[in-house]
Amino acid sequence: MTNASPRLPTVFISHGGGPWPWMPAAAPAYAQLTDELRRLPSLWPTARAIVMVSAHWEAPRFTVQGAAQPGMIYDYYGFPPETYQIHYRSPGEPALAQRVAMLLGGAGLPASIDPERGYDHGMYSPMQVMYPRAQLPTVQLSLREGLDPEQHLALGRALAPLRDEGVLLIGSGLSYHNLRHFGPDGAAASATFDQWLGDTAALTGEARNQRLRDWSQAPAARLAHPREEHLLPFMFAAGAAENEAAVRTYHQRDFRGGLTVSNFVFGLPA
């Protein structure tokens, strides 16, 4: 692949809930996140493709989406009927999928390629806002079952070379994800954990890695993430920019009735 310049950053985004960009009634609740997602592509105008780790795909081993034109997975429940007919037409890129699998294998992280896997809403909901013309080829990559933080830091580390090949690495999750307390009941826990996450993102190297390995010991950790699948995309983005600090590009304290949520970009040029 042809190298691109400059080296691209990596990003963790909070992707919202379900198919919200296709729901006009949701627009007021998502106005601040919408503004952020629309702005983000200006930070990496040279990106030619995307590799995205979504919270909504887990597999026994890291698995790469290999379809040339992925279909749609409507992995949500109880939404309006029309939201089960939406389509996001971004192309895949089988050659990039092969490159991802090669890099992972070389790092001792055996990977599979799934030629049938479609896009889930952790991908197409934020991408509909970021790239409404669906012009960038996008390859999704699974989490690995077991949800081990170190493996997902290593996942990012293994794919860091793609940053020099014009490929943007995105972790798509939520900085707070406790559906039983998704609203005012989660205000205190989300704010407490978000503070820890921001402090951690500002670190680099082993100091940050160690905090992320031990994330469940952080203040309000299990209140914010009873299960960590929505946090591990942050580990991926951090691992791919291991020695580079992150900046918080989005910070909302009244999301969905009082939650604190954030996005982070690692490795922005000074």
C-alpha positions in Angstrom: 0.0 0.0 0.0 1.1 3.5 -0.7 2.1 5.5 2.4 0.1 8.6 3.2 1.4 11.7 5.0 1.0 12.8 7.7 0.4 9.9 10.0 -3.2 9.7 10.9 -4.5 9.9 14.5 -6.7 7.3 16.1 -10.1 8.0 17.6 -12.6 6.7 20.1 -16.2 7.8 19.5 -19.3 7.4 21.6 -21.7 6.2 19.0 -25.1 6.8 20.6 -28.0 4.4 20.7 -29.5 2.3 17.9 -30.3 4.0 14.5 -30.6 7.5 15.9 -29.5 9.5 12.8 -32.5 8.2 10.9 -34.9 9.2 13.7 -35.9 12.9 13.5 -37.4 12.8 17.0 -34.0 12.0 18.3 -32.3 15.0 16.8 -32.5 17.3 19.9 -31.0 14.7 22.2 -28.2 14.1 19.8 -27.5 17.6 18.6 -24.1 18.0 20.4 -22.9 14.6 19.4 -24.0 15.3 15.8 -22.0 18.5 15.7 -18.9 16.7 17.0 -19.2 13.8 14.5 -19.7 16.1 11.6 -16.6 18.1 12.6 -14.3 15.1 13.1 -13.4 14.3 9.5 -11.8 17.7 9.2 -9.1 16.4 11.5 -7.9 13.7 9.0 -8.6 14.9 5.5 -6.1 12.5 4.0 -7.8 9.4 5.2 -8.5 7.0 2.4 -10.1 4.1 4.3 -11.3 3.2 7.8 -10.8 0.2 10.1 -13.3 0.3 12.8 -13.7 -1.8 16.0 -17.3 -1.7 17.1 -18.7 -2.7 20.5 -21.3 -4.7 18.7 -19.2 -7.6 17.3 -17.5 -10.2 19.4 -15.9 -13.4 18.0 -13.8 -16.2 19.4 -10.7 -14.7 17.7 -10.2 -11.3 16.1 -12.2 -11.4 12.9 -12.1 -9.0 10.0 -15.0 -8.1 7.7 -14.0 -9.2 4.2 -17.0 -8.3 2.0 -16.6 -5.9 -0.9 -20.0 -4.5 -0.2 -21.1 -5.4 3.4 -24.8 -5.7 4.1 -26.7 -4.4 7.1 -27.2 -5.9 10.6 -30.2 -4.4 12.4 -28.9 -5.2 15.9 -31.4 -3.2 17.9 -34.9 -3.8 19.2 -38.1 -1.8 19.6 -37.3 1.0 17.1 -39.7 2.3 14.4 -40.3 -0.2 11.5 -38.6 2.1 8.9 -35.3 1.9 10.8 -35.1 -1.8 9.7 -35.0 -0.7 6.1 -32.1 1.8 6.3 -28.9 1.3 4.3 -25.4 2.7 4.6 -23.7 2.0 1.4 -20.0 2.4 2.3 -17.9 -0.2 0.4 -15.7 -2.7 2.1 -12.1 -3.3 1.0 -11.1 -7.0 0.8 -7.4 -6.1 0.3 -7.4 -4.0 3.5 -9.0 -6.9 5.3 -6.2 -9.1 4.2 -3.7 -6.5 5.3 -5.3 -6.4 8.7 -5.2 -10.2 9.1 -1.6 -10.2 8.1 -0.6 -7.6 10.6 -2.5 -9.4 13.4 -1.0 -12.8 12.5 2.5 -11.2 12.5 1.9 -9.9 16.0 0.9 -13.3 17.3 -2.9 -12.5 17.2 -4.4 -15.0 14.8 -7.3 -13.6 12.9 -10.1 -14.8 10.6 -11.8 -13.1 7.7 -15.6 -13.2 7.5 -16.7 -12.6 4.0 -20.4 -12.4 5.0 -20.4 -10.1 8.0 -22.4 -6.9 7.5 -22.2 -3.5 9.2 -23.7 -3.1 12.7 -25.1 0.1 14.2 -21.9 0.8 16.0 -20.5 1.5 12.6 -23.3 2.9 10.5 -25.0 5.2 13.0 -21.9 7.4 13.6 -20.7 7.0 10.0 -24.0 8.3 8.6 -23.2 11.6 10.4 -19.5 11.7 9.8 -19.6 10.6 6.1 -23.2 10.9 4.9 -22.0 10.1 1.3 -20.5 6.8 2.5 -17.4 7.5 0.4 -14.7 5.9 2.5 -14.2 2.2 2.3 -14.7 0.8 5.8 -13.7 -2.6 7.3 -15.0 -3.6 10.6 -13.0 -5.7 13.1 -14.4 -7.7 16.0 -13.6 -7.6 19.6 -12.3 -10.9 21.0 -14.4 -13.0 23.3 -13.1 -12.8 26.9 -12.8 -9.1 26.6 -9.3 -8.9 27.9 -7.9 -5.3 28.0 -4.4 -6.4 27.2 -5.4 -8.2 24.0 -7.3 -5.1 22.8 -4.3 -2.9 23.6 -2.2 -5.3 21.6 -4.8 -5.3 18.8 -4.3 -1.5 18.4 -0.5 -1.8 18.6 -0.5 -4.4 15.8 -2.5 -2.2 13.5 -0.6 1.0 14.2 1.3 0.7 10.8 -2.0 1.4 9.0 -1.9 4.9 10.3 1.0 5.5 7.9 -1.0 4.0 5.0 -3.9 6.4 5.0 -6.1 4.2 7.1 -8.0 5.8 10.0 -8.4 3.6 13.1 -11.7 4.1 14.9 -12.9 2.5 18.2 -16.7 2.9 18.4 -18.3 2.4 21.7 -19.6 4.5 24.6 -17.7 6.0 27.4 -20.6 5.1 29.7 -22.8 2.0 29.0 -25.1 0.9 31.8 -28.5 0.4 30.2 -30.1 -0.1 33.6 -29.1 3.4 34.6 -29.2 5.2 31.3 -30.4 8.6 32.3 -30.4 10.7 35.5 -29.7 7.6 37.6 -26.3 7.3 35.9 -25.2 10.9 36.2 -22.8 10.5 39.1 -21.2 7.3 38.0 -20.8 8.5 34.4 -19.2 11.8 35.6 -16.8 10.0 38.0 -15.7 7.4 35.4 -15.4 10.0 32.7 -13.0 12.0 34.8 -10.8 8.9 35.3 -11.0 8.1 31.6 -9.9 11.6 30.6 -7.0 11.6 33.1 -5.9 8.2 31.7 -6.2 9.3 28.1 -3.8 12.2 28.8 -1.1 9.7 29.8 1.2 7.8 27.4 3.1 4.5 27.2 3.2 2.0 30.0 1.6 4.4 32.5 -1.6 4.6 30.5 -1.5 0.9 29.6 -1.3 -0.2 33.2 -4.3 2.0 34.1 -6.3 0.5 31.2 -5.4 -3.1 32.2 -6.7 -2.3 35.7 -9.6 -0.2 34.5 -12.1 -2.2 36.6 -10.4 -0.7 39.7 -11.2 2.8 38.6 -13.8 4.9 40.5 -17.3 3.9 39.5 -15.9 1.5 36.9 -18.5 -1.3 37.1 -21.3 1.2 37.5 -20.2 2.8 34.2 -19.5 -0.5 32.5 -21.1 -3.6 34.0 -19.7 -5.3 30.9 -16.8 -3.7 29.1 -17.6 -4.3 25.4 -18.3 -0.5 24.9 -15.0 0.4 26.6 -12.7 -1.9 24.7 -12.8 0.1 21.5 -11.1 2.8 23.6 -8.3 0.3 24.4 -7.9 -0.4 20.7 -7.5 3.3 19.8 -5.1 3.8 22.7 -3.0 0.8 21.8 -2.6 2.1 18.2 -1.2 5.4 19.5 0.6 3.9 22.5 3.1 6.8 23.0 0.8 9.6 22.1 -1.5 11.4 24.4 -5.2 11.9 23.6 -7.3 15.0 23.6 -11.0 15.0 24.5 -12.8 16.4 21.5 -16.4 16.0 22.8 -17.6 16.2 26.4 -21.3 16.3 27.2 -22.7 16.3 30.7 -26.4 16.1 29.9 -26.5 13.3 27.4 -29.7 11.4 27.5 -31.0 13.1 30.7 -27.8 13.7 32.6 -25.0 11.3 31.5 -21.4 12.4 31.0 -20.0 11.1 27.7 -16.8 11.8 25.8 -14.8 11.2 22.5 -11.0 11.2 22.4 -8.5 11.6 19.6 -5.0 10.2 20.0 -2.0 11.4 18.2 -3.2 14.7 16.8 -0.3 16.8 15.4 0.8 19.5 17.8 
